[in-house]
Amino acid sequence: QSRLLVSKRLFCVSEEVCRPVSSRRQLVLWSSRIAALVMVVVAVGWLRPTAQGDGLDDPGLERAETRPMPRIGVAEVVTRDLVVTAEAMGHLQARRQVELDFEVEGRVVDLRVEEGSWVEAGEVLAELDARRFRIAVEEAEAELLTVQARYAVFTGIDSTGIGSADGVEGGEARVAPPDRATIEHQRDEGLISEAEFLRARRASEVDHLLRGSRQEEVRAAITGLVQAELSLKRARLDLAATVLKAPFSGRIADVAIDVGTRVPIDEPVLTLMDTRRMQVEVEVLEADLVRATRGDRVAVRLPAHADREVAGVVSSINPRIDHELGSGRLTIEITDPDADLLPGQLAWVELELEHLAARLAVPEAAILERKGRSVVFRVANGRVEWINVETGARVGDWIELVTGVEAGDQVAVSGHLSLGHGAEVEVFDASFDATDGGLR
């Protein structure tokens, strides 16, 4: 009875309506009804905002209906020349550069240049103390005069009979030795030994000198005239070597001497650079190297001169490829009449490898990849079409189109990443610059 009393109190709907629960079955029945009622109430409360939102005054629906169309930028498919280039970095060098030194030892008595000076070909740069070299020249001249006198006396007496017309010496006729051909024949036939052949050949050569066209040279050698003349030439060369002159016009660098410095032989004292003709060596990929030829035009950009651009040409191509790097060396020659470029400056090189004339091209931004294929969105009558295209060369910001579009077609270049085929769009001109290849 106590259990029934508790159940009676729990399942009274109200104080006015309270029915006793007399059995377990009735208890389950009332529990199911109450649970169903609760579910209905919750469902009505959850669905009410949605039902209200179906009305025309719902602001969310109004925003969806007034959402603007996609706005895309377009550019025109054009016919233009495409220039395939390769870029590389290097440093400027003087086309002609030489380290100058003195060929004789001495002390510097005059230095006429400083680093950065511009000199002309043949201009004196520095001098050594030349006093002892002048004395050496005077000694050589005196020796030569003595020998010349001896030569004159010898020629007048002609005591050796050298050069006599009749070949007579001491009143007796001189017997000429066999000629060389006869001597060689005798040796080949075994008529004379090798030692006899050498003596006979030597005698034949001496006889030829005494009787032939070199008689004057023989006289000069016998009297020491030749040696005296050579000594004088050497002394004069040493004297001239005390003056250092510019072999060509250029700019002075790396001066390592001053007045009073003692300079040894063959030690560099300064550097001369012809900066009017510069060059830059660059490493390029082997695929680009094999397409380059001597005389190709090159644009060289100089960051140190506010990105100034100068013209250059390929002057040489190293035929050796570095198999580890897969690159080779090109030398670019640059003409700089103002001579204001400096060796060692950074240079960016753009090498023209191939000129593709009259090719259909679009800005690179127009090309998308969809399902593994290249596509563009062609714009016509306010809608876009998904067009499969075949691409060719890529040059800068331009891509060659082989198939798919025609010159004059309008293609999307911005705002088109999420478009679908046939989508309605709002179009604006992207003003793609065909000169420098950039969107403005």
Tab-separated table of C-alpha atoms in Angstrom:
chain	number	residue	atom	x	y	z
A	1	GLN	CA	0.000	0.000	0.000
A	2	SER	CA	2.877	2.363	0.760
A	3	ARG	CA	4.309	1.776	-2.753
A	4	LEU	CA	0.956	2.484	-4.347
A	5	LEU	CA	0.673	5.674	-2.336
A	6	VAL	CA	4.013	6.947	-3.598
A	7	SER	CA	3.108	6.142	-7.172
A	8	LYS	CA	-0.185	7.921	-6.736
A	9	ARG	CA	1.530	11.086	-5.600
A	10	LEU	CA	4.152	11.004	-8.403
A	11	PHE	CA	1.731	10.688	-11.242
A	12	CYS	CA	-0.872	13.221	-10.392
A	13	VAL	CA	-1.192	15.634	-13.301
A	14	SER	CA	-2.602	18.261	-10.980
A	15	GLU	CA	-4.155	18.459	-7.622
A	16	GLU	CA	-7.568	18.369	-9.240
A	17	VAL	CA	-6.763	15.453	-11.512
A	18	CYS	CA	-4.919	12.713	-9.704
A	19	ARG	CA	-5.532	9.170	-10.536
A	20	PRO	CA	-4.050	6.387	-8.514
A	21	VAL	CA	-1.707	4.009	-10.210
A	22	SER	CA	-2.915	0.625	-9.453
A	23	SER	CA	-0.563	-1.479	-11.461
A	24	ARG	CA	2.842	-1.628	-13.153
A	25	ARG	CA	1.217	-1.504	-16.620
A	26	GLN	CA	-0.531	1.779	-15.892
A	27	LEU	CA	2.777	3.185	-14.615
A	28	VAL	CA	4.568	2.386	-17.879
A	29	LEU	CA	1.705	3.829	-19.909
A	30	TRP	CA	1.833	7.156	-18.098
A	31	SER	CA	5.618	7.324	-18.398
A	32	SER	CA	5.427	6.872	-22.193
A	33	ARG	CA	2.798	9.596	-22.512
A	34	ILE	CA	4.835	12.068	-20.492
A	35	ALA	CA	8.031	11.347	-22.507
A	36	ALA	CA	6.143	11.856	-25.774
A	37	LEU	CA	4.754	15.141	-24.537
A	38	VAL	CA	8.244	16.379	-23.631
A	39	MET	CA	9.612	15.461	-27.072
A	40	VAL	CA	6.798	17.330	-28.806
A	41	VAL	CA	7.471	20.449	-26.766
A	42	VAL	CA	11.216	20.364	-27.522
A	43	ALA	CA	10.643	19.799	-31.230
A	44	VAL	CA	8.213	22.706	-31.475
A	45	GLY	CA	10.689	24.990	-29.777
A	46	TRP	CA	13.546	23.966	-32.136
A	47	LEU	CA	11.532	24.228	-35.331
A	48	ARG	CA	9.850	27.547	-34.561
A	49	PRO	CA	12.831	29.817	-35.669
A	50	THR	CA	13.182	27.921	-38.932
A	51	ALA	CA	9.533	28.212	-39.690
A	52	GLN	CA	9.661	31.898	-38.952
A	53	GLY	CA	12.730	32.278	-41.165
A	54	ASP	CA	10.810	31.067	-44.200
A	55	GLY	CA	9.077	34.380	-44.365
A	56	LEU	CA	10.000	37.118	-46.863
A	57	ASP	CA	11.151	39.415	-44.090
A	58	ASP	CA	14.108	37.116	-43.108
A	59	PRO	CA	17.322	39.270	-43.493
A	60	GLY	CA	19.513	36.198	-44.023
A	61	LEU	CA	17.527	35.139	-47.079
A	62	GLU	CA	17.567	38.638	-48.430
A	63	ARG	CA	21.401	38.734	-48.250
A	64	ALA	CA	21.700	35.433	-50.118
A	65	GLU	CA	19.492	36.682	-52.932
A	66	THR	CA	21.448	39.963	-53.326
A	67	ARG	CA	25.015	38.453	-53.262
A	68	PRO	CA	27.090	40.150	-56.084
A	69	MET	CA	28.435	38.246	-59.107
A	70	PRO	CA	32.144	37.294	-59.206
A	71	ARG	CA	34.268	40.147	-60.507
A	72	ILE	CA	37.199	39.037	-62.670
A	73	GLY	CA	40.018	40.754	-64.539
A	74	VAL	CA	40.542	39.877	-68.189
A	75	ALA	CA	43.342	40.224	-70.719
A	76	GLU	CA	43.493	39.684	-74.452
A	77	VAL	CA	45.204	36.798	-76.204
A	78	VAL	CA	47.896	38.512	-78.303
A	79	THR	CA	50.356	37.634	-81.036
A	80	ARG	CA	53.858	38.677	-80.014
A	81	ASP	CA	57.517	37.707	-80.179
A	82	LEU	CA	58.813	35.646	-77.285
A	83	VAL	CA	62.493	35.785	-76.420
A	84	VAL	CA	63.846	32.787	-74.503
A	85	THR	CA	66.563	33.922	-72.105
A	86	ALA	CA	68.881	32.556	-69.445
A	87	GLU	CA	69.965	34.541	-66.395
A	88	ALA	CA	73.222	34.279	-64.467
A	89	MET	CA	75.298	36.303	-62.032
A	90	GLY	CA	78.975	37.215	-62.232
A	91	HIS	CA	81.508	39.933	-61.460
A	92	LEU	CA	83.079	42.452	-63.807
A	93	GLN	CA	86.686	42.066	-64.904
A	94	ALA	CA	88.907	44.273	-67.024
A	95	ARG	CA	89.247	42.805	-70.512
A	96	ARG	CA	92.967	43.650	-70.412
A	97	GLN	CA	94.747	43.648	-67.088
A	98	VAL	CA	98.460	43.294	-66.374
A	99	GLU	CA	100.744	43.470	-63.366
A	100	LEU	CA	103.734	45.649	-64.268
A	101	ASP	CA	107.261	45.185	-62.888
A	102	PHE	CA	110.816	46.360	-63.527
A	103	GLU	CA	113.161	44.066	-65.458
A	104	VAL	CA	116.178	45.450	-63.566
A	105	GLU	CA	116.864	45.992	-59.894
A	106	GLY	CA	117.068	49.494	-58.494
A	107	ARG	CA	115.697	52.199	-56.256
A	108	VAL	CA	112.587	54.183	-57.211
A	109	VAL	CA	113.393	57.865	-57.804
A	110	ASP	CA	110.139	58.955	-59.464
A	111	LEU	CA	106.507	57.767	-59.133
A	112	ARG	CA	104.084	59.658	-61.358
A	113	VAL	CA	100.786	57.836	-60.727
A	114	GLU	CA	98.512	56.833	-57.886
A	115	GLU	CA	95.703	54.333	-57.553
A	116	GLY	CA	92.754	55.316	-59.715
A	117	SER	CA	94.832	57.403	-62.145
A	118	TRP	CA	94.004	57.108	-65.840
A	119	VAL	CA	97.054	56.842	-68.091
A	120	GLU	CA	97.562	56.679	-71.827
A	121	ALA	CA	99.612	54.109	-73.696
A	122	GLY	CA	103.346	54.936	-73.520
A	123	GLU	CA	103.002	57.249	-70.527
A	124	VAL	CA	105.817	57.051	-67.935
A	125	LEU	CA	104.600	55.568	-64.658
A	126	ALA	CA	107.762	55.287	-62.540
A	127	GLU	CA	111.576	55.450	-62.826
A	128	LEU	CA	114.541	53.813	-61.108
A	129	ASP	CA	117.957	55.308	-60.420
A	130	ALA	CA	119.646	54.847	-63.839
A	131	ARG	CA	123.183	56.147	-63.168
A	132	ARG	CA	124.968	52.791	-63.158
A	133	PHE	CA	123.059	51.723	-66.260
A	134	ARG	CA	124.190	54.817	-68.130
A	135	ILE	CA	127.794	54.028	-67.182
A	136	ALA	CA	127.325	50.490	-68.500
A	137	VAL	CA	126.129	51.903	-71.816
A	138	GLU	CA	129.139	54.192	-72.068
A	139	GLU	CA	131.484	51.272	-71.360
A	140	ALA	CA	129.826	49.180	-74.025
A	141	GLU	CA	130.092	52.009	-76.539
A	142	ALA	CA	133.822	52.404	-75.822
A	143	GLU	CA	134.400	48.653	-76.211
A	144	LEU	CA	132.527	48.660	-79.488
A	145	LEU	CA	134.672	51.520	-80.798
A	146	THR	CA	137.814	49.564	-79.983
A	147	VAL	CA	136.572	46.451	-81.719
A	148	GLN	CA	135.481	48.419	-84.753
A	149	ALA	CA	139.006	49.774	-85.113
A	150	ARG	CA	140.438	46.256	-84.819
A	151	TYR	CA	137.964	45.063	-87.423
A	152	ALA	CA	138.996	47.827	-89.823
A	153	VAL	CA	142.687	46.906	-89.489
A	154	PHE	CA	141.918	43.199	-89.903
A	155	THR	CA	139.841	43.799	-92.994
A	156	GLY	CA	142.565	45.923	-94.598
A	157	ILE	CA	145.366	43.369	-93.999
A	158	ASP	CA	143.178	40.321	-94.630
A	159	SER	CA	145.871	38.207	-93.054
A	160	THR	CA	143.794	35.039	-93.095
A	161	GLY	CA	142.983	35.242	-96.744
A	162	ILE	CA	139.312	35.139	-95.945
A	163	GLY	CA	137.301	36.395	-98.841
A	164	SER	CA	140.186	36.416	-101.389
A	165	ALA	CA	138.830	36.103	-104.847
A	166	ASP	CA	141.198	33.459	-106.013
A	167	GLY	CA	141.087	31.338	-102.864
A	168	VAL	CA	144.869	31.628	-102.454
A	169	GLU	CA	146.465	31.686	-98.973
A	170	GLY	CA	150.255	32.184	-98.570
A	171	GLY	CA	150.725	31.927	-102.358
A	172	GLU	CA	149.432	28.350	-102.533
A	173	ALA	CA	146.090	27.254	-103.870
A	174	ARG	CA	143.682	26.043	-101.174
A	175	VAL	CA	142.175	22.647	-101.787
A	176	ALA	CA	138.487	22.632	-101.036
A	177	PRO	CA	137.186	19.649	-99.067
A	178	PRO	CA	134.435	17.459	-100.526
A	179	ASP	CA	130.913	18.827	-100.290
A	180	ARG	CA	128.465	17.472	-97.782
A	181	ALA	CA	126.578	15.258	-100.216
A	182	THR	CA	129.800	13.501	-101.217
A	183	ILE	CA	130.778	12.968	-97.591
A	184	GLU	CA	127.383	11.501	-96.720
A	185	HIS	CA	127.574	9.170	-99.739
A	186	GLN	CA	131.004	7.936	-98.646
A	187	ARG	CA	129.684	7.217	-95.164
A	188	ASP	CA	126.636	5.393	-96.493
A	189	GLU	CA	128.846	3.223	-98.716
A	190	GLY	CA	131.147	2.434	-95.808
A	191	LEU	CA	134.139	4.147	-97.386
A	192	ILE	CA	134.755	6.295	-94.297
A	193	SER	CA	134.118	5.802	-90.622
A	194	GLU	CA	131.711	7.865	-88.551
A	195	ALA	CA	134.587	9.806	-86.983
A	196	GLU	CA	136.049	10.569	-90.411
A	197	PHE	CA	132.605	11.667	-91.574
A	198	LEU	CA	132.266	14.170	-88.675
A	199	ARG	CA	135.748	15.668	-89.340
A	200	ALA	CA	135.056	15.922	-93.075
A	201	ARG	CA	131.679	17.533	-92.496
A	202	ARG	CA	133.160	20.099	-90.092
A	203	ALA	CA	135.885	20.988	-92.606
A	204	SER	CA	133.270	21.354	-95.348
A	205	GLU	CA	131.148	23.739	-93.270
A	206	VAL	CA	134.163	25.896	-92.361
A	207	ASP	CA	135.210	26.073	-95.998
A	208	HIS	CA	131.696	27.126	-96.933
A	209	LEU	CA	131.856	29.971	-94.408
A	210	LEU	CA	135.258	31.119	-95.680
A	211	ARG	CA	134.250	31.019	-99.333
A	212	GLY	CA	130.495	31.774	-99.138
A	213	SER	CA	128.255	34.788	-98.599
A	214	ARG	CA	128.907	35.031	-94.830
A	215	GLN	CA	132.517	36.131	-95.071
A	216	GLU	CA	131.736	39.492	-93.435
A	217	GLU	CA	130.027	37.758	-90.512
A	218	VAL	CA	133.065	35.544	-90.065
A	219	ARG	CA	135.380	38.551	-89.937
A	220	ALA	CA	133.096	40.284	-87.384
A	221	ALA	CA	132.989	37.200	-85.188
A	222	ILE	CA	136.761	36.699	-85.347
A	223	THR	CA	137.479	40.252	-84.318
A	224	GLY	CA	134.823	40.336	-81.524
A	225	LEU	CA	132.704	42.925	-83.301
A	226	VAL	CA	129.502	40.927	-82.921
A	227	GLN	CA	129.986	40.426	-79.193
A	228	ALA	CA	130.703	44.118	-78.672
A	229	GLU	CA	127.564	45.122	-80.540
A	230	LEU	CA	125.464	42.696	-78.473
A	231	SER	CA	126.924	44.010	-75.234
A	232	LEU	CA	125.957	47.543	-76.196
A	233	LYS	CA	122.390	46.444	-77.032
A	234	ARG	CA	122.078	44.739	-73.658
A	235	ALA	CA	123.350	47.808	-71.796
A	236	ARG	CA	120.895	50.046	-73.613
A	237	LEU	CA	118.006	47.658	-72.856
A	238	ASP	CA	118.910	47.694	-69.162
A	239	LEU	CA	118.974	51.482	-69.190
A	240	ALA	CA	115.571	51.634	-70.871
A	241	ALA	CA	114.188	49.155	-68.304
A	242	THR	CA	114.708	51.704	-65.530
A	243	VAL	CA	111.688	53.586	-66.913
A	244	LEU	CA	108.288	51.878	-66.468
A	245	LYS	CA	105.764	52.828	-69.184
A	246	ALA	CA	102.113	51.935	-69.745
A	247	PRO	CA	101.755	49.277	-72.465
A	248	PHE	CA	98.158	50.383	-73.093
A	249	SER	CA	95.701	52.976	-71.850
A	250	GLY	CA	93.944	52.188	-68.614
A	251	ARG	CA	93.457	52.774	-64.926
A	252	ILE	CA	96.090	52.237	-62.241
A	253	ALA	CA	95.445	49.917	-59.269
A	254	ASP	CA	97.378	48.136	-56.505
A	255	VAL	CA	100.388	50.481	-56.351
A	256	ALA	CA	102.979	48.719	-54.168
A	257	ILE	CA	105.926	51.183	-54.367
A	258	ASP	CA	106.853	54.700	-53.416
A	259	VAL	CA	109.831	56.973	-53.991
A	260	GLY	CA	112.807	55.418	-52.254
A	261	THR	CA	111.534	51.849	-52.453
A	262	ARG	CA	114.158	49.344	-53.575
A	263	VAL	CA	112.584	47.106	-56.188
A	264	PRO	CA	113.838	43.596	-56.979
A	265	ILE	CA	113.629	42.123	-60.475
A	266	ASP	CA	110.249	40.822	-61.680
A	267	GLU	CA	108.264	41.833	-58.579
A	268	PRO	CA	104.873	43.447	-59.433
A	269	VAL	CA	104.786	47.117	-58.487
A	270	LEU	CA	101.354	48.138	-59.820
A	271	THR	CA	98.413	46.925	-61.918
A	272	LEU	CA	97.100	48.462	-65.129
A	273	MET	CA	93.495	47.772	-66.196
A	274	ASP	CA	91.755	48.777	-69.400
A	275	THR	CA	88.299	49.475	-67.973
A	276	ARG	CA	86.878	50.707	-71.272
A	277	ARG	CA	86.558	47.066	-72.285
A	278	MET	CA	85.107	44.946	-69.509
A	279	GLN	CA	84.014	41.339	-69.327
A	280	VAL	CA	82.054	39.103	-67.001
A	281	GLU	CA	82.338	35.340	-66.674
A	282	VAL	CA	79.151	33.467	-65.741
A	283	GLU	CA	78.183	29.850	-65.173
A	284	VAL	CA	75.076	28.694	-67.073
A	285	LEU	CA	73.291	25.352	-67.240
A	286	GLU	CA	74.557	22.988	-69.907
A	287	ALA	CA	71.158	23.066	-71.654
A	288	ASP	CA	71.587	26.831	-72.069
A	289	LEU	CA	75.304	26.652	-72.878
A	290	VAL	CA	74.788	24.441	-75.943
A	291	ARG	CA	72.298	26.975	-77.331
A	292	ALA	CA	74.670	29.917	-76.973
A	293	THR	CA	76.994	31.061	-79.787
A	294	ARG	CA	79.739	33.633	-80.049
A	295	GLY	CA	78.344	37.041	-80.883
A	296	ASP	CA	74.998	36.507	-79.127
A	297	ARG	CA	73.555	39.683	-77.653
A	298	VAL	CA	73.497	39.995	-73.888
A	299	ALA	CA	71.898	42.495	-71.501
A	300	VAL	CA	74.016	43.197	-68.418
A	301	ARG	CA	72.373	44.852	-65.416
A	302	LEU	CA	74.554	46.606	-62.828
A	303	PRO	CA	73.006	46.984	-59.347
A	304	ALA	CA	75.796	49.331	-58.199
A	305	HIS	CA	74.835	51.795	-60.959
A	306	ALA	CA	71.121	52.015	-60.095
A	307	ASP	CA	70.371	48.883	-62.166
A	308	ARG	CA	71.862	50.510	-65.241
A	309	GLU	CA	71.763	48.170	-68.236
A	310	VAL	CA	74.627	47.902	-70.724
A	311	ALA	CA	74.929	45.840	-73.884
A	312	GLY	CA	77.318	42.946	-74.214
A	313	VAL	CA	78.127	40.047	-76.525
A	314	VAL	CA	79.305	36.497	-75.952
A	315	SER	CA	83.050	36.623	-76.662
A	316	SER	CA	84.016	33.059	-75.766
A	317	ILE	CA	82.459	29.762	-74.685
A	318	ASN	CA	84.384	27.298	-72.572
A	319	PRO	CA	83.785	23.866	-74.152
A	320	ARG	CA	84.216	22.035	-70.841
A	321	ILE	CA	81.105	21.136	-68.801
A	322	ASP	CA	81.376	20.671	-65.046
A	323	HIS	CA	79.758	17.237	-64.687
A	324	GLU	CA	79.080	17.756	-60.984
A	325	LEU	CA	77.323	21.109	-61.370
A	326	GLY	CA	75.965	20.528	-64.870
A	327	SER	CA	77.100	23.959	-65.997
A	328	GLY	CA	79.661	25.657	-68.228
A	329	ARG	CA	81.340	29.065	-68.463
A	330	LEU	CA	80.496	31.916	-70.806
A	331	THR	CA	82.538	35.091	-71.144
A	332	ILE	CA	80.588	38.263	-71.939
A	333	GLU	CA	82.409	41.313	-73.301
A	334	ILE	CA	81.108	44.791	-72.481
A	335	THR	CA	82.138	48.078	-74.057
A	336	ASP	CA	82.212	50.993	-71.618
A	337	PRO	CA	83.357	54.194	-73.364
A	338	ASP	CA	82.951	56.205	-70.140
A	339	ALA	CA	85.268	53.789	-68.296
A	340	ASP	CA	83.260	54.222	-65.085
A	341	LEU	CA	82.744	50.512	-64.421
A	342	LEU	CA	84.968	48.901	-61.830
A	343	PRO	CA	86.374	45.368	-61.800
A	344	GLY	CA	84.729	43.226	-59.157
A	345	GLN	CA	81.300	44.849	-59.378
A	346	LEU	CA	78.268	42.553	-59.350
A	347	ALA	CA	76.584	42.002	-62.729
A	348	TRP	CA	73.351	40.227	-63.684
A	349	VAL	CA	73.452	38.769	-67.179
A	350	GLU	CA	70.422	37.998	-69.350
A	351	LEU	CA	71.413	35.923	-72.354
A	352	GLU	CA	69.111	35.712	-75.377
A	353	LEU	CA	68.961	32.032	-76.386
A	354	GLU	CA	66.073	31.881	-78.850
A	355	HIS	CA	63.728	34.312	-80.591
A	356	LEU	CA	60.217	32.943	-81.178
A	357	ALA	CA	58.454	35.206	-83.656
A	358	ALA	CA	54.693	35.829	-83.810
A	359	ARG	CA	53.444	33.411	-81.152
A	360	LEU	CA	50.016	33.366	-79.489
A	361	ALA	CA	50.575	34.241	-75.850
A	362	VAL	CA	48.664	34.998	-72.654
A	363	PRO	CA	49.794	36.205	-69.246
A	364	GLU	CA	50.923	33.356	-67.019
A	365	ALA	CA	48.162	34.258	-64.551
A	366	ALA	CA	45.555	33.090	-67.081
A	367	ILE	CA	46.679	29.441	-66.936
A	368	LEU	CA	45.089	27.126	-64.352
A	369	GLU	CA	45.562	23.415	-63.765
A	370	ARG	CA	42.350	21.413	-63.647
A	371	LYS	CA	42.316	17.602	-63.578
A	372	GLY	CA	45.926	17.486	-64.690
A	373	ARG	CA	45.376	19.723	-67.733
A	374	SER	CA	46.056	23.372	-68.514
A	375	VAL	CA	42.906	25.466	-68.898
A	376	VAL	CA	41.875	29.071	-69.352
A	377	PHE	CA	38.542	30.741	-68.730
A	378	ARG	CA	37.482	32.470	-71.926
A	379	VAL	CA	35.010	35.294	-71.339
A	380	ALA	CA	32.123	35.924	-73.710
A	381	ASN	CA	28.731	37.624	-73.193
A	382	GLY	CA	29.235	37.972	-69.444
A	383	ARG	CA	29.948	34.292	-68.863
A	384	VAL	CA	33.112	32.162	-68.690
A	385	GLU	CA	33.954	29.028	-70.635
A	386	TRP	CA	36.366	26.401	-69.444
A	387	ILE	CA	38.813	25.853	-72.370
A	388	ASN	CA	41.516	23.168	-72.452
A	389	VAL	CA	44.724	24.557	-73.979
A	390	GLU	CA	48.135	23.260	-75.014
A	391	THR	CA	50.992	25.435	-73.808
A	392	GLY	CA	54.430	26.023	-75.321
A	393	ALA	CA	57.363	28.166	-74.262
A	394	ARG	CA	57.286	30.091	-70.974
A	395	VAL	CA	59.056	33.433	-71.212
A	396	GLY	CA	58.940	35.698	-68.195
A	397	ASP	CA	55.272	36.302	-67.319
A	398	TRP	CA	54.066	35.077	-70.723
A	399	ILE	CA	53.077	31.587	-71.872
A	400	GLU	CA	52.748	30.485	-75.475
A	401	LEU	CA	49.425	28.840	-76.373
A	402	VAL	CA	49.599	26.264	-79.161
A	403	THR	CA	45.909	25.278	-79.277
A	404	GLY	CA	42.610	26.232	-77.655
A	405	VAL	CA	42.222	29.976	-78.252
A	406	GLU	CA	42.661	32.589	-80.947
A	407	ALA	CA	44.141	36.062	-81.047
A	408	GLY	CA	41.729	38.629	-79.647
A	409	ASP	CA	39.969	36.257	-77.231
A	410	GLN	CA	39.398	37.592	-73.720
A	411	VAL	CA	40.644	35.347	-70.898
A	412	ALA	CA	40.421	35.705	-67.127
A	413	VAL	CA	43.640	36.605	-65.316
A	414	SER	CA	42.359	37.408	-61.813
A	415	GLY	CA	39.420	36.413	-59.598
A	416	HIS	CA	38.956	33.154	-61.504
A	417	LEU	CA	40.409	30.530	-59.166
A	418	SER	CA	37.016	29.243	-57.939
A	419	LEU	CA	34.931	29.762	-61.079
A	420	GLY	CA	32.930	27.046	-62.745
A	421	HIS	CA	32.118	26.540	-66.407
A	422	GLY	CA	29.308	28.837	-67.526
A	423	ALA	CA	29.426	31.072	-64.474
A	424	GLU	CA	28.069	34.583	-64.904
A	425	VAL	CA	30.699	37.196	-64.082
A	426	GLU	CA	31.347	40.898	-63.908
A	427	VAL	CA	34.366	41.846	-66.037
A	428	PHE	CA	37.008	44.543	-65.732
A	429	ASP	CA	40.097	45.155	-67.876
A	430	ALA	CA	43.211	43.967	-66.029
A	431	SER	CA	45.408	46.160	-68.281
A	432	PHE	CA	48.110	43.558	-68.709
A	433	ASP	CA	51.200	45.366	-69.977
A	434	ALA	CA	52.506	43.544	-73.074
A	435	THR	CA	55.810	45.384	-72.833
A	436	ASP	CA	57.005	44.497	-69.367
A	437	GLY	CA	54.681	41.567	-68.744
A	438	GLY	CA	52.947	42.728	-65.574
A	439	LEU	CA	49.462	43.525	-64.267
A	440	ARG	CA	48.784	47.158	-63.546
